[in-house]
CSV table of C-alpha atoms in Angstrom, one decimal:
chain,number,residue,atom,x,y,z
A,1486,MET,CA,110.3,124.2,111.5
A,1487,LYS,CA,107.3,122.2,110.8
A,1488,ILE,CA,104.5,120.5,113.0
A,1489,VAL,CA,102.4,117.5,112.0
A,1490,THR,CA,99.3,116.9,114.5
A,1491,GLY,CA,98.6,113.4,114.5
A,1492,GLY,CA,102.1,112.5,113.2
A,1493,ALA,CA,102.0,109.2,114.6
A,1494,GLY,CA,99.0,108.2,113.2
A,1495,PHE,CA,98.1,107.1,109.1
A,1496,ILE,CA,98.0,109.8,106.9
A,1497,GLY,CA,100.8,112.3,109.2
A,1498,SER,CA,103.0,110.0,109.3
A,1499,ARG,CA,103.7,109.4,105.6
A,1500,ILE,CA,103.2,113.6,105.4
A,1501,VAL,CA,106.4,113.2,107.9
A,1502,SER,CA,107.6,110.7,105.5
A,1503,LYS,CA,107.6,113.1,102.9
A,1504,LEU,CA,109.3,115.6,104.7
A,1505,ASN,CA,112.3,113.5,105.0
A,1506,ASP,CA,112.0,112.4,101.6
A,1507,MET,CA,112.2,116.4,101.1
A,1508,GLY,CA,115.3,116.7,102.8
A,1509,ASP,CA,113.2,118.3,105.8
A,1510,SER,CA,113.8,116.5,109.4
A,1511,ASP,CA,113.0,119.6,111.8
A,1512,ILE,CA,109.2,118.8,112.3
A,1513,LEU,CA,107.9,118.5,115.6
A,1514,VAL,CA,105.0,115.4,115.6
A,1515,VAL,CA,102.2,115.7,117.8
A,1516,ASP,CA,99.8,113.6,118.9
A,1517,ASP,CA,98.6,110.8,121.7
A,1518,LEU,CA,100.6,107.4,121.8
A,1519,ARG,CA,98.6,106.6,124.6
A,1520,GLU,CA,98.1,103.5,122.1
A,1521,GLY,CA,101.9,103.2,121.8
A,1522,ILE,CA,101.6,100.8,118.9
A,1523,LYS,CA,101.6,103.9,116.9
A,1524,MET,CA,105.5,104.5,117.8
A,1525,ARG,CA,106.1,102.1,115.0
A,1526,ASN,CA,104.9,104.5,112.2
A,1527,LEU,CA,107.6,107.1,113.5
A,1528,ALA,CA,110.8,104.7,113.4
A,1529,ASN,CA,112.1,105.2,110.3
A,1530,VAL,CA,111.8,108.3,110.3
A,1531,GLU,CA,113.2,111.7,111.3
A,1532,ILE,CA,112.0,114.1,113.3
A,1533,ALA,CA,113.3,117.1,115.7
A,1534,ASP,CA,111.0,116.4,118.8
A,1535,PHE,CA,107.4,115.1,120.0
A,1536,MET,CA,104.9,116.7,122.0
A,1537,ASP,CA,101.7,115.3,123.7
A,1538,ALA,CA,98.3,116.2,121.8
A,1539,ASP,CA,96.9,118.0,124.9
A,1540,ASP,CA,100.3,119.4,125.8
A,1541,PHE,CA,100.6,121.1,122.6
A,1542,LEU,CA,97.1,122.7,123.1
A,1543,HIS,CA,97.6,123.7,126.8
A,1544,ARG,CA,100.4,125.3,125.5
A,1545,LEU,CA,99.0,127.0,122.2
A,1546,LYS,CA,96.2,128.8,124.7
A,1547,MET,CA,99.3,129.7,127.5
A,1548,GLY,CA,100.7,131.2,124.4
A,1549,GLU,CA,104.1,129.9,123.8
A,1550,ASP,CA,106.3,130.9,121.3
A,1551,PHE,CA,107.2,127.7,119.4
A,1552,GLY,CA,109.9,129.8,117.1
A,1553,ASP,CA,109.2,129.9,113.5
A,1554,ILE,CA,106.7,127.6,112.1
A,1555,GLU,CA,106.5,127.3,108.5
A,1556,ALA,CA,103.8,125.3,108.6
A,1557,VAL,CA,101.2,123.0,110.5
A,1558,PHE,CA,100.0,119.5,108.7
A,1559,HIS,CA,97.0,119.5,111.1
A,1560,MET,CA,95.8,115.8,110.7
A,1561,GLY,CA,95.3,114.7,114.5
A,1562,ALA,CA,91.6,114.2,115.2
A,1563,CYS,CA,89.2,111.7,116.1
A,1564,SER,CA,89.0,109.9,112.8
A,1565,SER,CA,85.9,107.2,114.0
A,1566,THR,CA,83.0,107.4,111.6
A,1567,THR,CA,81.1,105.3,114.4
A,1568,GLU,CA,82.2,107.3,116.8
A,1569,TRP,CA,78.3,109.1,118.2
A,1570,ASP,CA,79.8,111.0,121.2
A,1571,GLY,CA,79.4,114.7,119.8
A,1572,ARG,CA,80.2,116.4,122.6
A,1573,TYR,CA,83.9,114.3,122.5
A,1574,LEU,CA,83.8,114.6,118.4
A,1575,MET,CA,83.2,118.4,118.8
A,1576,ARG,CA,86.1,118.8,120.8
A,1577,ARG,CA,88.5,116.9,119.6
A,1578,ASN,CA,87.6,118.0,116.0
A,1579,TYR,CA,86.0,121.3,115.9
A,1580,GLU,CA,87.2,123.5,119.2
A,1581,TYR,CA,90.7,122.0,118.4
A,1582,SER,CA,91.3,122.9,114.8
A,1583,LYS,CA,89.6,126.3,115.7
A,1584,GLU,CA,92.7,127.0,118.3
A,1585,LEU,CA,95.3,125.9,115.7
A,1586,LEU,CA,93.6,127.9,113.2
A,1587,HIS,CA,93.8,131.2,115.1
A,1588,TRP,CA,97.6,130.5,116.5
A,1589,SER,CA,98.1,129.7,112.7
A,1590,ALA,CA,97.1,132.6,111.5
A,1591,ARG,CA,98.7,134.6,114.4
A,1592,ASN,CA,102.2,133.6,113.6
A,1593,ASN,CA,101.8,133.8,109.7
A,1594,SER,CA,102.3,129.8,109.1
A,1595,SER,CA,100.4,127.7,107.0
A,1596,LEU,CA,97.6,125.8,107.8
A,1597,ILE,CA,97.1,122.2,105.8
A,1598,TYR,CA,94.4,120.2,108.1
A,1599,ALA,CA,92.2,117.0,107.2
A,1600,SER,CA,88.2,117.7,106.8
A,1601,SER,CA,87.0,114.5,105.2
A,1602,ALA,CA,84.3,113.2,101.7
A,1603,SER,CA,81.9,111.8,104.8
A,1604,VAL,CA,80.5,115.7,104.6
A,1605,TYR,CA,78.9,114.8,101.5
A,1606,GLY,CA,76.3,112.3,103.2
A,1607,ASP,CA,75.1,109.4,101.5
A,1608,GLY,CA,76.4,111.8,97.9
A,1609,ASN,CA,73.3,112.1,96.2
A,1610,ARG,CA,73.9,115.8,96.1
A,1611,GLY,CA,77.4,115.4,94.6
A,1612,PHE,CA,80.9,115.4,95.4
A,1613,SER,CA,82.0,118.6,94.9
A,1614,GLU,CA,83.1,121.4,97.3
A,1615,ASP,CA,80.1,123.4,97.7
A,1616,ALA,CA,77.7,124.1,100.2
A,1617,ALA,CA,74.9,122.4,98.1
A,1618,ALA,CA,76.7,118.8,98.0
A,1619,GLU,CA,77.0,119.0,101.5
A,1620,TYR,CA,74.9,116.8,103.8
A,1621,PRO,CA,76.8,115.3,107.0
A,1622,ILE,CA,74.8,111.6,107.8
A,1623,ASN,CA,76.9,111.0,111.3
A,1624,MET,CA,78.6,112.7,113.8
A,1625,TYR,CA,81.9,112.4,112.8
A,1626,ALA,CA,81.1,114.2,109.2
A,1627,TYR,CA,79.3,116.7,110.9
A,1628,SER,CA,82.3,117.2,113.1
A,1629,LYS,CA,84.3,118.2,110.0
A,1630,TYR,CA,81.8,119.7,108.0
A,1631,GLN,CA,81.7,122.5,110.9
A,1632,PHE,CA,85.1,123.3,110.7
A,1633,ASP,CA,85.3,123.9,107.0
A,1634,GLN,CA,82.2,126.2,107.4
A,1635,TYR,CA,84.2,128.0,109.9
A,1636,VAL,CA,87.4,128.1,107.8
A,1637,ARG,CA,85.0,129.2,105.0
A,1638,ARG,CA,84.2,132.5,106.6
A,1639,PHE,CA,87.8,132.9,107.8
A,1640,LEU,CA,89.2,132.6,104.8
A,1641,PRO,CA,88.4,136.3,103.6
A,1642,LYS,CA,90.5,137.7,106.2
A,1643,ALA,CA,93.2,135.1,106.1
A,1644,LYS,CA,96.9,136.3,105.4
A,1645,ALA,CA,98.3,133.1,105.5
A,1646,GLN,CA,97.5,129.7,103.6
A,1647,VAL,CA,94.9,127.8,105.2
A,1648,VAL,CA,93.8,124.4,103.0
A,1649,GLY,CA,90.9,121.8,104.3
A,1650,LEU,CA,91.6,118.5,102.4
A,1651,ARG,CA,88.9,116.7,101.9
A,1652,PHE,CA,90.2,112.6,102.2
A,1653,PHE,CA,88.0,110.1,100.1
A,1654,ASN,CA,88.8,106.3,101.0
A,1655,VAL,CA,92.3,106.9,102.2
A,1656,TYR,CA,94.5,103.5,102.3
A,1657,GLY,CA,98.0,102.2,102.4
A,1658,PRO,CA,101.3,101.8,105.1
A,1659,HIS,CA,100.8,102.7,109.1
A,1660,GLU,CA,97.3,102.2,108.8
A,1661,ALA,CA,97.3,98.9,111.4
A,1662,HIS,CA,96.4,100.4,114.8
A,1663,LYS,CA,92.9,102.2,113.1
A,1664,GLY,CA,91.7,98.8,114.0
A,1665,SER,CA,88.6,98.6,112.6
A,1666,MET,CA,88.7,101.5,110.9
A,1667,ALA,CA,91.5,101.0,108.7
A,1668,SER,CA,90.6,99.9,104.7
A,1669,VAL,CA,88.8,97.4,103.1
A,1670,ALA,CA,92.5,97.1,101.0
A,1671,PHE,CA,94.1,96.2,104.7
A,1672,HIS,CA,91.7,94.2,106.2
A,1673,ALA,CA,91.3,91.9,102.8
A,1674,ASN,CA,95.0,91.1,102.9
A,1675,ASN,CA,94.7,89.9,106.2
A,1676,GLN,CA,91.3,87.8,105.9
A,1677,ILE,CA,93.1,86.7,102.2
A,1678,ASN,CA,96.2,85.3,105.1
A,1679,ASP,CA,93.9,83.8,107.7
A,1680,THR,CA,91.5,81.7,105.9
A,1681,GLY,CA,92.1,82.4,101.8
A,1682,ALA,CA,87.9,84.6,101.7
A,1683,ILE,CA,87.4,88.1,102.1
A,1684,ARG,CA,84.7,89.2,103.1
A,1685,LEU,CA,82.4,92.2,101.8
A,1686,PHE,CA,79.0,93.6,102.2
A,1687,GLY,CA,76.1,91.9,100.4
A,1688,ALA,CA,73.5,94.2,98.2
A,1689,SER,CA,72.3,96.8,99.9
A,1690,GLY,CA,69.7,99.6,98.2
A,1691,ASN,CA,70.1,99.8,94.4
A,1692,ASN,CA,73.7,98.0,95.0
A,1693,ALA,CA,74.3,94.3,94.2
A,1694,ALA,CA,76.7,92.2,96.0
A,1695,GLY,CA,80.3,93.9,96.1
A,1696,GLU,CA,79.0,96.8,93.9
A,1697,GLN,CA,79.2,99.7,96.5
A,1698,LYS,CA,81.5,102.3,95.2
A,1699,ARG,CA,84.2,104.6,96.9
A,1700,ASP,CA,87.2,106.6,95.4
A,1701,PHE,CA,89.7,104.6,97.0
A,1702,VAL,CA,92.9,106.7,97.1
A,1703,TYR,CA,96.9,105.5,98.2
A,1704,VAL,CA,98.0,107.3,101.4
A,1705,ASP,CA,101.0,108.2,99.5
A,1706,ASP,CA,99.6,109.8,96.7
A,1707,CYS,CA,97.7,112.5,99.5
A,1708,ALA,CA,100.9,112.8,101.2
A,1709,ASP,CA,102.3,114.2,97.9
A,1710,VAL,CA,99.8,116.4,97.3
A,1711,ALA,CA,99.7,118.5,100.8
A,1712,ALA,CA,103.5,118.9,100.3
A,1713,TRP,CA,102.7,120.5,96.9
A,1714,LEU,CA,100.1,122.6,98.5
A,1715,PHE,CA,102.5,124.1,101.2
A,1716,GLU,CA,105.1,124.6,98.5
A,1717,ASN,CA,102.4,126.9,96.7
A,1718,PRO,CA,101.6,128.8,99.9
A,1719,ASP,CA,99.3,131.0,98.0
A,1720,ILE,CA,97.2,128.5,97.1
A,1721,SER,CA,93.9,128.4,99.8
A,1722,GLY,CA,90.5,126.3,100.1
A,1723,VAL,CA,88.9,123.6,100.6
A,1724,PHE,CA,90.1,120.4,98.0
A,1725,ASN,CA,88.9,117.3,97.5
A,1726,LEU,CA,91.3,114.9,97.3
A,1727,GLY,CA,90.5,111.4,95.9
A,1728,THR,CA,91.1,109.9,92.5
A,1729,GLY,CA,88.3,111.4,90.8
A,1730,LYS,CA,87.5,107.8,89.5
A,1731,ALA,CA,85.0,105.3,91.8
A,1732,GLU,CA,86.0,101.2,92.1
A,1733,THR,CA,83.8,99.2,93.4
A,1734,PHE,CA,84.6,96.8,96.8
A,1735,ASN,CA,84.8,93.8,94.1
A,1736,VAL,CA,87.0,95.4,92.0
A,1737,LEU,CA,89.7,96.1,94.9
A,1738,ALA,CA,88.9,92.6,96.7
A,1739,GLN,CA,90.0,91.1,93.1
A,1740,SER,CA,93.4,93.0,93.1
A,1741,VAL,CA,93.7,92.0,96.2
A,1742,ILE,CA,93.6,88.2,95.7
A,1743,ASP,CA,95.3,89.0,92.3
A,1744,TRP,CA,98.6,90.2,94.5
A,1745,HIS,CA,97.9,87.2,96.8
A,1746,GLY,CA,97.3,84.6,93.3
A,1747,ARG,CA,94.8,83.2,95.5
A,1748,GLY,CA,91.6,83.7,97.1
A,1749,VAL,CA,87.7,84.1,97.0
A,1750,ILE,CA,85.3,87.0,97.7
A,1751,GLU,CA,82.3,85.9,100.6
A,1752,TYR,CA,79.5,88.2,100.9
A,1753,ILE,CA,77.7,88.9,104.2
A,1754,PRO,CA,74.5,90.8,105.1
A,1755,PHE,CA,74.7,94.1,105.0
A,1756,PRO,CA,74.6,94.9,108.9
A,1757,ASP,CA,71.4,97.2,110.0
A,1758,HIS,CA,73.1,99.4,112.0
A,1759,LEU,CA,75.0,100.9,109.0
A,1760,LYS,CA,71.8,101.6,106.4
A,1761,ASN,CA,71.3,105.4,107.1
A,1762,SER,CA,74.7,106.3,107.8
A,1763,TYR,CA,77.2,104.6,105.1
A,1764,GLN,CA,78.2,105.7,102.1
A,1765,SER,CA,77.6,103.5,99.2
A,1766,PHE,CA,79.2,105.8,96.4
A,1767,THR,CA,81.7,108.4,96.7
A,1768,GLU,CA,83.8,109.7,93.5
A,1769,ALA,CA,86.1,113.6,94.7
A,1770,ASP,CA,85.3,116.1,91.8
A,1771,LEU,CA,88.9,117.2,90.9
A,1772,SER,CA,88.3,120.2,89.2
A,1773,ASN,CA,89.1,122.7,92.2
A,1774,LEU,CA,92.6,120.7,92.7
A,1775,ARG,CA,93.2,120.7,89.1
A,1776,ALA,CA,92.3,124.2,88.2
A,1777,ALA,CA,94.5,125.2,91.3
A,1778,GLY,CA,97.6,123.4,88.7
A,1779,TYR,CA,97.8,120.2,90.6
A,1780,THR,CA,98.7,117.4,87.6
A,1781,ALA,CA,100.5,115.2,88.4
A,1782,PRO,CA,98.3,111.4,88.5
A,1783,PHE,CA,96.8,109.6,91.2
A,1784,ARG,CA,97.6,105.2,91.1
A,1785,ASP,CA,94.2,103.3,90.1
A,1786,VAL,CA,93.0,100.6,93.1
A,1787,ARG,CA,95.5,97.9,91.4
A,1788,GLU,CA,98.5,99.7,91.4
A,1789,GLY,CA,97.6,101.2,94.7
A,1790,VAL,CA,97.2,98.0,96.1
A,1791,PHE,CA,100.0,96.3,94.6
A,1792,ALA,CA,102.2,99.0,96.2
A,1793,TYR,CA,100.4,98.6,99.4
A,1794,LEU,CA,100.6,95.1,99.7
A,1795,ASN,CA,104.5,94.9,98.8
A,1796,TRP,CA,105.4,97.0,101.6
A,1797,LEU,CA,102.4,95.1,104.3
A,1798,ASN,CA,103.7,91.6,103.2
A,1799,GLY,CA,107.3,92.6,103.2
A,1800,SER,CA,108.0,91.2,99.7
A,1801,ALA,CA,109.3,95.3,98.8
A,1802,ALA,CA,111.7,95.8,101.6
A,1803,ALA,CA,112.7,99.3,100.5
A,1804,ALA,CA,109.0,100.4,100.8
A,1805,LYS,CA,109.3,103.2,103.5
């Protein structure tokens, strides 16, 4: 059996779908469904069982036997980069992850968990998986950074696979429940449908309007990497997961406009509350992932946006 925490969420549900594509439905999904709309992300997948996230943690601590667990894909966490309740974030993103790390180690199960490119802060130190490049500038990033540090100290004595994936700016199917934290592609599509205009941040720092750049990576490419790592259990470490090429918000917005065949871009003033905690540039250094043996290409922004909007707007009924 495999366990996917956050399995009703964005990336987690796509990993479940990927496992199904590989012929595997012996999956325990762990999540918090108080936000019941997330059940839609599980409507078209096959799983063996579901368990509430808090119940799962309690059973881990009580030493419950879950049987033969090949791997845990730990995607469950608070993913809000604007959350500043440090006590909550450290409990949910750090302590929960530590419990799962030690439980996986005792059971000789692979652990593939979600880290975040937010650990690189403003990016002035680069984007390689190295302590010299890491400087979190918000509480969410700090919670992810601290668990990565804990894993690095743990790895020399680890007997089973442990992998952290530093997701860059992920977009794609099954993110609607994230609300304001959903991707720019998601919001841009809605804005075109509603008003015909995509709203982007105006000029900030040294960036012209809409010229802030991010490494936008399609969610199914991320699921492919997670599945490949599971199939290569001798690989451990912390790896960046992006495309390796930053694109501007203007390029992404124009891709949405091109898909619809209509629309304009409007710029709004850059919010004051984000000025000291916003990443204006991200670009994954994929050297370590490629050196580990992952050779598959990643979708570029236009290709990914078109695939996503086909799914999002219902014009690709075969898409899952």
